[in-house]
PDB file of C-alpha atoms in Angstrom:
ATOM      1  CA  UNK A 211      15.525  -8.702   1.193  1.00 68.00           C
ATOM      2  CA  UNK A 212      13.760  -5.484   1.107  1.00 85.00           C
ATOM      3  CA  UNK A 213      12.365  -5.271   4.583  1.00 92.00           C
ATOM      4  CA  UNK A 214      10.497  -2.439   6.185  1.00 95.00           C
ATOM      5  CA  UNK A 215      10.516  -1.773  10.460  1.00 96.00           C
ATOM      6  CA  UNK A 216       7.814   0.918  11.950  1.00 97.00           C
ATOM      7  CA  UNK A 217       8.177   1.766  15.583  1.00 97.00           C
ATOM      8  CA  UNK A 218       5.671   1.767  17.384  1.00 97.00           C
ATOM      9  CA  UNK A 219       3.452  -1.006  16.122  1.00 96.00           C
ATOM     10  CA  UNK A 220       0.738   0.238  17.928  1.00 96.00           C
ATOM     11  CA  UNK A 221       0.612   3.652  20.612  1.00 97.00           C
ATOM     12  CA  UNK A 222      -1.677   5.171  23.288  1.00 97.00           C
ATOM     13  CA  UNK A 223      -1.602   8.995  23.695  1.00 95.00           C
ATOM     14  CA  UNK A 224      -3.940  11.558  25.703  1.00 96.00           C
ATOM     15  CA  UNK A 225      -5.365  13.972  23.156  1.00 97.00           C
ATOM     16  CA  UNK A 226      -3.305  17.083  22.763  1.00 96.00           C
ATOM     17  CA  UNK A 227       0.226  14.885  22.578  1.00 96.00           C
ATOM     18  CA  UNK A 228       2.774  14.118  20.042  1.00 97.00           C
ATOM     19  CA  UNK A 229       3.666  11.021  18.968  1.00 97.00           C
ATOM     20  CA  UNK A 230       6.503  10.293  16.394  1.00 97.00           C
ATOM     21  CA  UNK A 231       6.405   7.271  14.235  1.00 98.00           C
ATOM     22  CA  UNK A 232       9.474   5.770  12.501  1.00 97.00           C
ATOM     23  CA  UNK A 233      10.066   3.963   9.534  1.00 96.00           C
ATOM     24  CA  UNK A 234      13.301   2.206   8.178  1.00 95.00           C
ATOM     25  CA  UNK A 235      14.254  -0.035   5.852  1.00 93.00           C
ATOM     26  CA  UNK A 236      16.222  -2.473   6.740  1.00 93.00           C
ATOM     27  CA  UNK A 237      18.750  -4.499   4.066  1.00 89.00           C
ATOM     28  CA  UNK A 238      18.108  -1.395   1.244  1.00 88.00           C
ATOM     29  CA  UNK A 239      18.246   2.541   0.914  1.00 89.00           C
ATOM     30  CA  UNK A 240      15.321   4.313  -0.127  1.00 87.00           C
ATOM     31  CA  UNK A 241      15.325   6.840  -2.007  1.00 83.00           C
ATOM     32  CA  UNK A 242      11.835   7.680  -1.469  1.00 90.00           C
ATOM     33  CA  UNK A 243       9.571   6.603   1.346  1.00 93.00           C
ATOM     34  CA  UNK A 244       5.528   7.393   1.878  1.00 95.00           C
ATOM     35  CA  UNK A 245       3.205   6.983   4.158  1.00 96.00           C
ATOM     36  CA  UNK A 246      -0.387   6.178   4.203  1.00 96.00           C
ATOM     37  CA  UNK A 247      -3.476   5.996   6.793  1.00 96.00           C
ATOM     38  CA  UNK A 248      -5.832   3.218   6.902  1.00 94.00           C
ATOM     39  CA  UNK A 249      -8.867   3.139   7.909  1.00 91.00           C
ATOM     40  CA  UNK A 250     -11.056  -0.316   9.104  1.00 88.00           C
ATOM     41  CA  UNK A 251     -11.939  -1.738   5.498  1.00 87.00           C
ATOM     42  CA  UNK A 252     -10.750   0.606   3.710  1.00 91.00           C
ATOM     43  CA  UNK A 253      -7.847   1.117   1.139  1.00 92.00           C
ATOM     44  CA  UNK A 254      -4.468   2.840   1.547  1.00 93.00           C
ATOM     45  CA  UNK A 255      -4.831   6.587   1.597  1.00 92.00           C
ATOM     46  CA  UNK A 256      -1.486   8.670   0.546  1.00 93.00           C
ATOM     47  CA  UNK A 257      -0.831  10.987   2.681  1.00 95.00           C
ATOM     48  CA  UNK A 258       3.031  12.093   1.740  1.00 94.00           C
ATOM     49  CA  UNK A 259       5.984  11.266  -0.182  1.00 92.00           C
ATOM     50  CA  UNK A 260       8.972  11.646   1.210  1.00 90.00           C
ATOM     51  CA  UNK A 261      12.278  12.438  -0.253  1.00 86.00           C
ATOM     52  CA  UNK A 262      15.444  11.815   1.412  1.00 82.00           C
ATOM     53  CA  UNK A 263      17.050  15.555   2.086  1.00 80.00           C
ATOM     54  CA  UNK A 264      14.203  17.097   0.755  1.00 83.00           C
ATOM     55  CA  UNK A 265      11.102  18.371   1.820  1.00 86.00           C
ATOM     56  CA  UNK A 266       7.959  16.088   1.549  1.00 91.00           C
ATOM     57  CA  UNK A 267       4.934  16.302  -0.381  1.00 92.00           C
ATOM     58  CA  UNK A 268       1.836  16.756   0.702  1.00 94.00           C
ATOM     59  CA  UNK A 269      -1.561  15.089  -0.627  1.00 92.00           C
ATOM     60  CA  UNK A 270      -4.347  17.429  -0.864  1.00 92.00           C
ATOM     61  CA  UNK A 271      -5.883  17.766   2.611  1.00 93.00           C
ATOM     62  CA  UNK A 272      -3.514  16.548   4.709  1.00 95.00           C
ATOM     63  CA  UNK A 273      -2.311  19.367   6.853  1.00 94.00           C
ATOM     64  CA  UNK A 274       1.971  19.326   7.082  1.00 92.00           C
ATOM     65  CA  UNK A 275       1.587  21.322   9.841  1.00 94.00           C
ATOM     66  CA  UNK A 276       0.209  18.622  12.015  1.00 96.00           C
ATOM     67  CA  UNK A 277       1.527  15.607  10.231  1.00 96.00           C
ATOM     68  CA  UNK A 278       5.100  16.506  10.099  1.00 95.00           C
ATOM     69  CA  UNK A 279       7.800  14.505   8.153  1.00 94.00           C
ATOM     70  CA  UNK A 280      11.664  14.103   8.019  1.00 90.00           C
ATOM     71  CA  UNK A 281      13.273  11.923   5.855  1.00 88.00           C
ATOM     72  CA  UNK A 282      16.779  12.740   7.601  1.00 82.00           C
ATOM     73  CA  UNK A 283      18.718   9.402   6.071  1.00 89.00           C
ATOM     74  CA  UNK A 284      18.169   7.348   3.253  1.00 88.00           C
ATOM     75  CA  UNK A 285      17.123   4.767   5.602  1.00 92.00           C
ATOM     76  CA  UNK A 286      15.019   6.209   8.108  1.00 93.00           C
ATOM     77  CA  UNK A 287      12.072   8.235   7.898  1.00 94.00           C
ATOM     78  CA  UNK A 288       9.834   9.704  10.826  1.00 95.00           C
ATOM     79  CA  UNK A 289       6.215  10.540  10.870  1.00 97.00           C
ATOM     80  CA  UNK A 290       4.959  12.801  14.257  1.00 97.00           C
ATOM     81  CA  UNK A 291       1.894  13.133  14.553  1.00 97.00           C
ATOM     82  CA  UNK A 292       1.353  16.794  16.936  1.00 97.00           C
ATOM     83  CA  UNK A 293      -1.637  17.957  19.236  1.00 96.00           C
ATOM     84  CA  UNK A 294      -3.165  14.342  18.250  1.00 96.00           C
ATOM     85  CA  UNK A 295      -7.061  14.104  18.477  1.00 96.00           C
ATOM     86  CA  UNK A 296      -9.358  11.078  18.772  1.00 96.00           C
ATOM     87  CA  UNK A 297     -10.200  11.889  15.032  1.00 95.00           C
ATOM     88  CA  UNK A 298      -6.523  11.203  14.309  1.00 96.00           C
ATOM     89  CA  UNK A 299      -6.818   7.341  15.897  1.00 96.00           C
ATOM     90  CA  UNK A 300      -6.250   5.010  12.559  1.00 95.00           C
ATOM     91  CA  UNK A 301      -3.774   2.597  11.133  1.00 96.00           C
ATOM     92  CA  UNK A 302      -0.126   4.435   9.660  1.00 97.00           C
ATOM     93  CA  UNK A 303       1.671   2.440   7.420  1.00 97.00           C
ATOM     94  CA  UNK A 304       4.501   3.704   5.871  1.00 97.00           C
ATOM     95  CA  UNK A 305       6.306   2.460   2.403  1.00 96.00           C
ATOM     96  CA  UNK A 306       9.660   2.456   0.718  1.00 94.00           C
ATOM     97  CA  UNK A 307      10.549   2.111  -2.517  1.00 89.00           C
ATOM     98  CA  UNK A 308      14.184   1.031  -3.517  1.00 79.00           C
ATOM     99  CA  UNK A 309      15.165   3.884  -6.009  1.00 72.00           C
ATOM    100  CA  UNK A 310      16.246   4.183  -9.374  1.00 71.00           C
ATOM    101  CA  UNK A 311      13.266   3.787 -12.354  1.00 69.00           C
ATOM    102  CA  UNK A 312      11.140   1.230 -10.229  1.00 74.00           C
ATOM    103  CA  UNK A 313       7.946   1.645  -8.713  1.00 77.00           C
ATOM    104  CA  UNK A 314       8.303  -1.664  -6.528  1.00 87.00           C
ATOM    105  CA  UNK A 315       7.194  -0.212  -3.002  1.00 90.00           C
ATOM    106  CA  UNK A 316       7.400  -2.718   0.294  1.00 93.00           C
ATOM    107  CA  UNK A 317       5.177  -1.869   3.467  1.00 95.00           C
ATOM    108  CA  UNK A 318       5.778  -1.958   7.193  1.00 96.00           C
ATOM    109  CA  UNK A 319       3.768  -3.513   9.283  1.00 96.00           C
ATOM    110  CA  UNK A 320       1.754   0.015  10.604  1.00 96.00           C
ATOM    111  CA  UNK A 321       1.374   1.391  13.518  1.00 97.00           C
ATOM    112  CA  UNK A 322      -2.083   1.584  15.751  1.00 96.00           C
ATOM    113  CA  UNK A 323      -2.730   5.227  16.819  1.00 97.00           C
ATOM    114  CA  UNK A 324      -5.033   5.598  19.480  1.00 97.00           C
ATOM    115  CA  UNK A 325      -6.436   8.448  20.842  1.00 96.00           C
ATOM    116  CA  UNK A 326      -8.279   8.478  23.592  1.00 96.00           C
TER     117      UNK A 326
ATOM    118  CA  UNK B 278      -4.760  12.017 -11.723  1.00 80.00           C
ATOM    119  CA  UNK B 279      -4.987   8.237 -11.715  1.00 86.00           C
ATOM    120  CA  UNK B 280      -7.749   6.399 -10.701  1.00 92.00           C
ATOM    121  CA  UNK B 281      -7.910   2.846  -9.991  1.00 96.00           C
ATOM    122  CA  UNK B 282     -11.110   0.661 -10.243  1.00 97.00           C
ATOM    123  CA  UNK B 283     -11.533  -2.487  -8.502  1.00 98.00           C
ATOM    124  CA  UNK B 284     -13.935  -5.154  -8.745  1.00 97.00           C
ATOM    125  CA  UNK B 285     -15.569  -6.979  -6.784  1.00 97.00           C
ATOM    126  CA  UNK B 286     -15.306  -5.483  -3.401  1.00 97.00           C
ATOM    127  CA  UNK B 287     -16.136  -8.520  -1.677  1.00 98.00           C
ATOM    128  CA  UNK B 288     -15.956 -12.081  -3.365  1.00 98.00           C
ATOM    129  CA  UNK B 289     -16.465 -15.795  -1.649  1.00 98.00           C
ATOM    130  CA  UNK B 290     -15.219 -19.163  -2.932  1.00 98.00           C
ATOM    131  CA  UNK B 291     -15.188 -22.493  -2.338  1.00 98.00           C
ATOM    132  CA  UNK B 292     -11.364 -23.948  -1.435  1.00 98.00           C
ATOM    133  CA  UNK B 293     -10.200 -25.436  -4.755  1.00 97.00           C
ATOM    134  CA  UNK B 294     -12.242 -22.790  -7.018  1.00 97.00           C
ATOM    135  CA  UNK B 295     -10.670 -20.349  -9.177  1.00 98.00           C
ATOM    136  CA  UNK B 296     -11.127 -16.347  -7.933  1.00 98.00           C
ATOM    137  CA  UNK B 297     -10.725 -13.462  -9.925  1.00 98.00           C
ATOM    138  CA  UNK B 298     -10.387  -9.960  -9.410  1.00 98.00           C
ATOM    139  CA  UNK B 299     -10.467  -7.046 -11.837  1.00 98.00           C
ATOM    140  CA  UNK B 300      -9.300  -3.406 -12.109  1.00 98.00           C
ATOM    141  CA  UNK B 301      -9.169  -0.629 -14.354  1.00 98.00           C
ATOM    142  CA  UNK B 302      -7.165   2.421 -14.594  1.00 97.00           C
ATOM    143  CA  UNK B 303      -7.600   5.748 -16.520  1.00 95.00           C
ATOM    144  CA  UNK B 304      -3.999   7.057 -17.361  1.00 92.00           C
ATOM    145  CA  UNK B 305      -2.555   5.431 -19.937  1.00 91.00           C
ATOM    146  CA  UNK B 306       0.680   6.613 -19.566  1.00 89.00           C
ATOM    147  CA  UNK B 307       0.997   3.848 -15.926  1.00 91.00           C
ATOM    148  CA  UNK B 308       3.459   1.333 -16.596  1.00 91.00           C
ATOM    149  CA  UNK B 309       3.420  -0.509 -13.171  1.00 92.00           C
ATOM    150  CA  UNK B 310       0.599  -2.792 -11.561  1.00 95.00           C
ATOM    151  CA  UNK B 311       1.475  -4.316  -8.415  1.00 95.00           C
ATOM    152  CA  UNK B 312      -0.740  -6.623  -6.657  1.00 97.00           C
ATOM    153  CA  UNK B 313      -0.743  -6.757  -2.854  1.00 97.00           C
ATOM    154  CA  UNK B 314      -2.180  -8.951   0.133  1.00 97.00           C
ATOM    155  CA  UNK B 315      -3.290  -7.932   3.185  1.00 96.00           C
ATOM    156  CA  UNK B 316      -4.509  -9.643   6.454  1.00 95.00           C
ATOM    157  CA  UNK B 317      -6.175  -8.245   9.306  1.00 91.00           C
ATOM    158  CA  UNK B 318      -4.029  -5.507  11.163  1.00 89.00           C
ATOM    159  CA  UNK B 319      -1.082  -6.675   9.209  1.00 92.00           C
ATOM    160  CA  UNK B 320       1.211  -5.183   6.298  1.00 94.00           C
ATOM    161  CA  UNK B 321       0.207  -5.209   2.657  1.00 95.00           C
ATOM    162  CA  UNK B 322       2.573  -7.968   1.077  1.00 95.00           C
ATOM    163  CA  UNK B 323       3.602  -8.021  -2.783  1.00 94.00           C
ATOM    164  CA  UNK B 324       2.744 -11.068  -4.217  1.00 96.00           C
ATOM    165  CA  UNK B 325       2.828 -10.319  -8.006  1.00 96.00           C
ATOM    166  CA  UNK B 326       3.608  -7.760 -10.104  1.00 94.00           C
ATOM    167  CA  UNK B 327       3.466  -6.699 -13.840  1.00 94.00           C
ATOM    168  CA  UNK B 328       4.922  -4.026 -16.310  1.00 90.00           C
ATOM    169  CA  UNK B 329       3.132  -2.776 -19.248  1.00 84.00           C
ATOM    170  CA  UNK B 330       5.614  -3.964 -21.650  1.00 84.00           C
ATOM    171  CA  UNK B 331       4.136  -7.427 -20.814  1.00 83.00           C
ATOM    172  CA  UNK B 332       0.803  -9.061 -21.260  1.00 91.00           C
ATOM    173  CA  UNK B 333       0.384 -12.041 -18.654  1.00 95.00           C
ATOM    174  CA  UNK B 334       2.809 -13.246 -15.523  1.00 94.00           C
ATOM    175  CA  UNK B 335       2.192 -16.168 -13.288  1.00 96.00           C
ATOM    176  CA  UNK B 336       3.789 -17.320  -9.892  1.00 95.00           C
ATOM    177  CA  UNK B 337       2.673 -20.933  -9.004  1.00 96.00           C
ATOM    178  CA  UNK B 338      -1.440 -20.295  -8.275  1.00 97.00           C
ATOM    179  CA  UNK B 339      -0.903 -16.603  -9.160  1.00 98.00           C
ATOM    180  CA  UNK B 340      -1.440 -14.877 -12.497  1.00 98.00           C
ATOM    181  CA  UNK B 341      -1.924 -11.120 -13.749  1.00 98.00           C
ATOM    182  CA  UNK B 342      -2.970 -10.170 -16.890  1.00 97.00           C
ATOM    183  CA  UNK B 343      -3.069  -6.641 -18.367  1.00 96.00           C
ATOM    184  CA  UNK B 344      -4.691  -5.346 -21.839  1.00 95.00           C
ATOM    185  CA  UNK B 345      -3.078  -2.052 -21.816  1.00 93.00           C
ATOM    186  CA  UNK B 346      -5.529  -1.206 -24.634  1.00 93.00           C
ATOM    187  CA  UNK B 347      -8.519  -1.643 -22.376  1.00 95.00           C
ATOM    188  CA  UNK B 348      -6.833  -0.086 -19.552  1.00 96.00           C
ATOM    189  CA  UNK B 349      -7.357  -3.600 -17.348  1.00 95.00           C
ATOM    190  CA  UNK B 350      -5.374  -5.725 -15.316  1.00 97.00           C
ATOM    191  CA  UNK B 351      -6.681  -8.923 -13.407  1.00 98.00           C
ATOM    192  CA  UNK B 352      -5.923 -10.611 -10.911  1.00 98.00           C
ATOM    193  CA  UNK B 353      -6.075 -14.656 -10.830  1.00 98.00           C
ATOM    194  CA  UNK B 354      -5.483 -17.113  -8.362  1.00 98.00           C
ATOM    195  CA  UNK B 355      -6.168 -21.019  -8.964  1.00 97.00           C
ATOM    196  CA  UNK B 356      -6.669 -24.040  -6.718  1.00 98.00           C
ATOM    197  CA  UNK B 357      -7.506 -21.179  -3.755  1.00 98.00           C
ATOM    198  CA  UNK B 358      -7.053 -22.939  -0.043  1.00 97.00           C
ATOM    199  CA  UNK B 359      -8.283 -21.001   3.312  1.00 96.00           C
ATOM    200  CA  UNK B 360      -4.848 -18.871   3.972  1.00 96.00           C
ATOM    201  CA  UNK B 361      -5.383 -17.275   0.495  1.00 98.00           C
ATOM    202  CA  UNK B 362      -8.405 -15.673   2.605  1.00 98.00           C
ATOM    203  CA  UNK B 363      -7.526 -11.947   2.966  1.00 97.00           C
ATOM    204  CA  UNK B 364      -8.130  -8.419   1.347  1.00 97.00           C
ATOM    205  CA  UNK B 365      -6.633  -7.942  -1.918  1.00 98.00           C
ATOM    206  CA  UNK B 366      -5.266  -4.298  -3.580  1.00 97.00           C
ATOM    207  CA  UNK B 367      -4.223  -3.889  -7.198  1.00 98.00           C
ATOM    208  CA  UNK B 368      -2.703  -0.866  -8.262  1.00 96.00           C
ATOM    209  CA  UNK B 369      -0.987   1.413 -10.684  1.00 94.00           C
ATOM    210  CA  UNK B 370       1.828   3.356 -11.239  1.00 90.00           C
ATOM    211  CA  UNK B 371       3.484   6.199 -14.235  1.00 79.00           C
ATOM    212  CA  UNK B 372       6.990   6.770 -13.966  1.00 73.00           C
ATOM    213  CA  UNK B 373       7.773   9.812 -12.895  1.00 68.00           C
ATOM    214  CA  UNK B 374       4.651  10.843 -11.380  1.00 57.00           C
ATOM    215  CA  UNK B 375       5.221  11.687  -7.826  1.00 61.00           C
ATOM    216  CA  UNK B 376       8.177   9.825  -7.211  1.00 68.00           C
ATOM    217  CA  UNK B 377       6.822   6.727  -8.659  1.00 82.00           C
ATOM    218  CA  UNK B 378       3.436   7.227  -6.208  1.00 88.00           C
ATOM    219  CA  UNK B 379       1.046   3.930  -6.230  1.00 91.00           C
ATOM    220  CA  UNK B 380      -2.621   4.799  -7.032  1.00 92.00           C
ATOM    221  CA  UNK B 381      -4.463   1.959  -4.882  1.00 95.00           C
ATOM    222  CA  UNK B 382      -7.659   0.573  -5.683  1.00 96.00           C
ATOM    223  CA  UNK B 383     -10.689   0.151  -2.843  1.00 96.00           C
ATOM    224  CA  UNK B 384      -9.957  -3.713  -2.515  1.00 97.00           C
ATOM    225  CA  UNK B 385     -11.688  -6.949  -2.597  1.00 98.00           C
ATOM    226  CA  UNK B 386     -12.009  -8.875   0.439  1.00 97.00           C
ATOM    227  CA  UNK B 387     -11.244 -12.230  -0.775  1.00 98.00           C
ATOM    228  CA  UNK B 388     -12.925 -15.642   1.947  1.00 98.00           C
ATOM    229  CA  UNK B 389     -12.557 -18.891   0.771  1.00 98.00           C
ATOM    230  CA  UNK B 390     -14.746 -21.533   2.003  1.00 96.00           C
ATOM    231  CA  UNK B 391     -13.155 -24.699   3.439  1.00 94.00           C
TER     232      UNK B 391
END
C-alpha cells in the first residue's frame, strides 16, 4: 500500500520549453501532496505543498510563476515546469501524505530534468 | 522554522558493525521523526518511524531513539550487510505546520565495507 507514480521518470527539453510532471498516488487519496528538488548529494529541498482544490504554497524563493502547480484530484497532482533553463536541470520528486493527523509522507521515484 | 541537524554526513563500516546516525531538531513542539533511505537516482523509502509520545522503536536491525528533552533522535542499525549501503535522511515534523511539512536533514551517506 501507499504507492506513489511520477511521469516522466526522467525528460529532455530545449531551453525555453515546458514540461509538466505528474504525480499520483496510487492505492490512497492524498490530501496533501509536495514536491521537492534534489540536487547531486544533496538533501530534499521543499519547494511547495499542495492542497487538493486549493491553491499551493510556495517556499520562499521558489517562483509560482515558473513552477506552476495543480492539485486538480485528490489523487493526482502536476508540476510544469515553463520557459525551462539549463539552471532548472535537477532531480523532482514529489510526495504524498495520506491525510487526516499524520505526517507519514511516501515518495515517487523523481523525475530527471534535463536541460540542455 | 524547524531545523534539522544531522550527523555524520558521511560514515563507513565494516559489514557486521553497528552504524549510527544522529540528529537534532530545534522546535519542540515536532511530534514526528521519520527516517528514510535513499539509493542512487532512486526514491527516498521509509524504513522507520517514531512519534514523540514514545522513546525507542525497533524493526529487525533497525532502531530509533528520541530524547524529546534533548531535542535528539538517532538512528541505529545492527549487524549492517552491503545493501544497507545508501544515503540516509532523518527528519521532523509539528502537526499542523504546513500541512504536516517534513523538515529534512542534510544526510549521511552510509558504505559498508564487505
Amino acid at each position: 500500500g501507499a504507492v506513489v507514480s511520477q511521469h516522466p521518470s526522467w525528460v529532455i527539453c530545449k531551453s525555453g520549453t515546458s514540461v509538466k510532471i505528474e504525480c499520483r498516488s496510487l492505492d490512497f487519496q492524498a490530501t496533501t501532496m509536495f514536491w521537492y528538488r534534489q540536487f547531486p548529494k544533496q538533501s530534499l529541498m521543499l519547494m511547495a505543498t499542495s492542497n487538493e482544490g486549493s491553491k499551493a504554497t510556495y517556499e520562499q524563493g521558489v517562483e509560482k510563476d515558473k513552477f506552476l502547480i495543480n492539485h486538480a484530484s485528490l489523487t493526482l497532482s502536476t508540476l510544469t515546469v515553463t520557459s525551462a533553463h539549463p539552471e532548472d536541470s535537477s532531480f523532482y520528486i514529489c510526495s504524498a501524505r495520506l491525510g487526516g493527523s499524520t505526517s507519514t509522507q511516501y515518495f515517487g521515484p523523481g523525475t530527471r530534468l534535463t536541460v540542455l | 522554522g524547524e531545523n534539522v541537524e544531522q550527523h555524520p554526513s558521511t560514515l563507513s563500516v565494516q559489514e557486521g558493525d553497528s552504524a549510527v546516525i544522529k540528529c537534532t531538531y530545534s522546535d519542540s513542539a515536532s511530534n514526528y521523526f521519520p527516517w528514510y533511505k535513499q539509493e542512487l537516482g532512486k526514491r527516498p523509502q521509509l524504513i522507520i518511524d517514531i512519534r514523540s509520545n514514545v522513546g525507542e522503536k525497533k524493526d529487525q536491525r533497525i532502531a530509533v531513539t528520541l530524547n524529546k528533552t534533548a531535542k535528539h533522535f538517532s538512528l541505529h542499525i545492527t549487524e549492517t550487510q552491503p545493501e544497507d549501503s545508501a544515503v540516509y535522511f532523518c527528519a521532523a515534523s509539528r502537526p499542523g505546520a504546513g500541512s504536516y511539512q517534513l523538515t529534512f536533514g542534510k544526510g549521511t551517506k552510509l558504505s559498508v565495507i564487505p
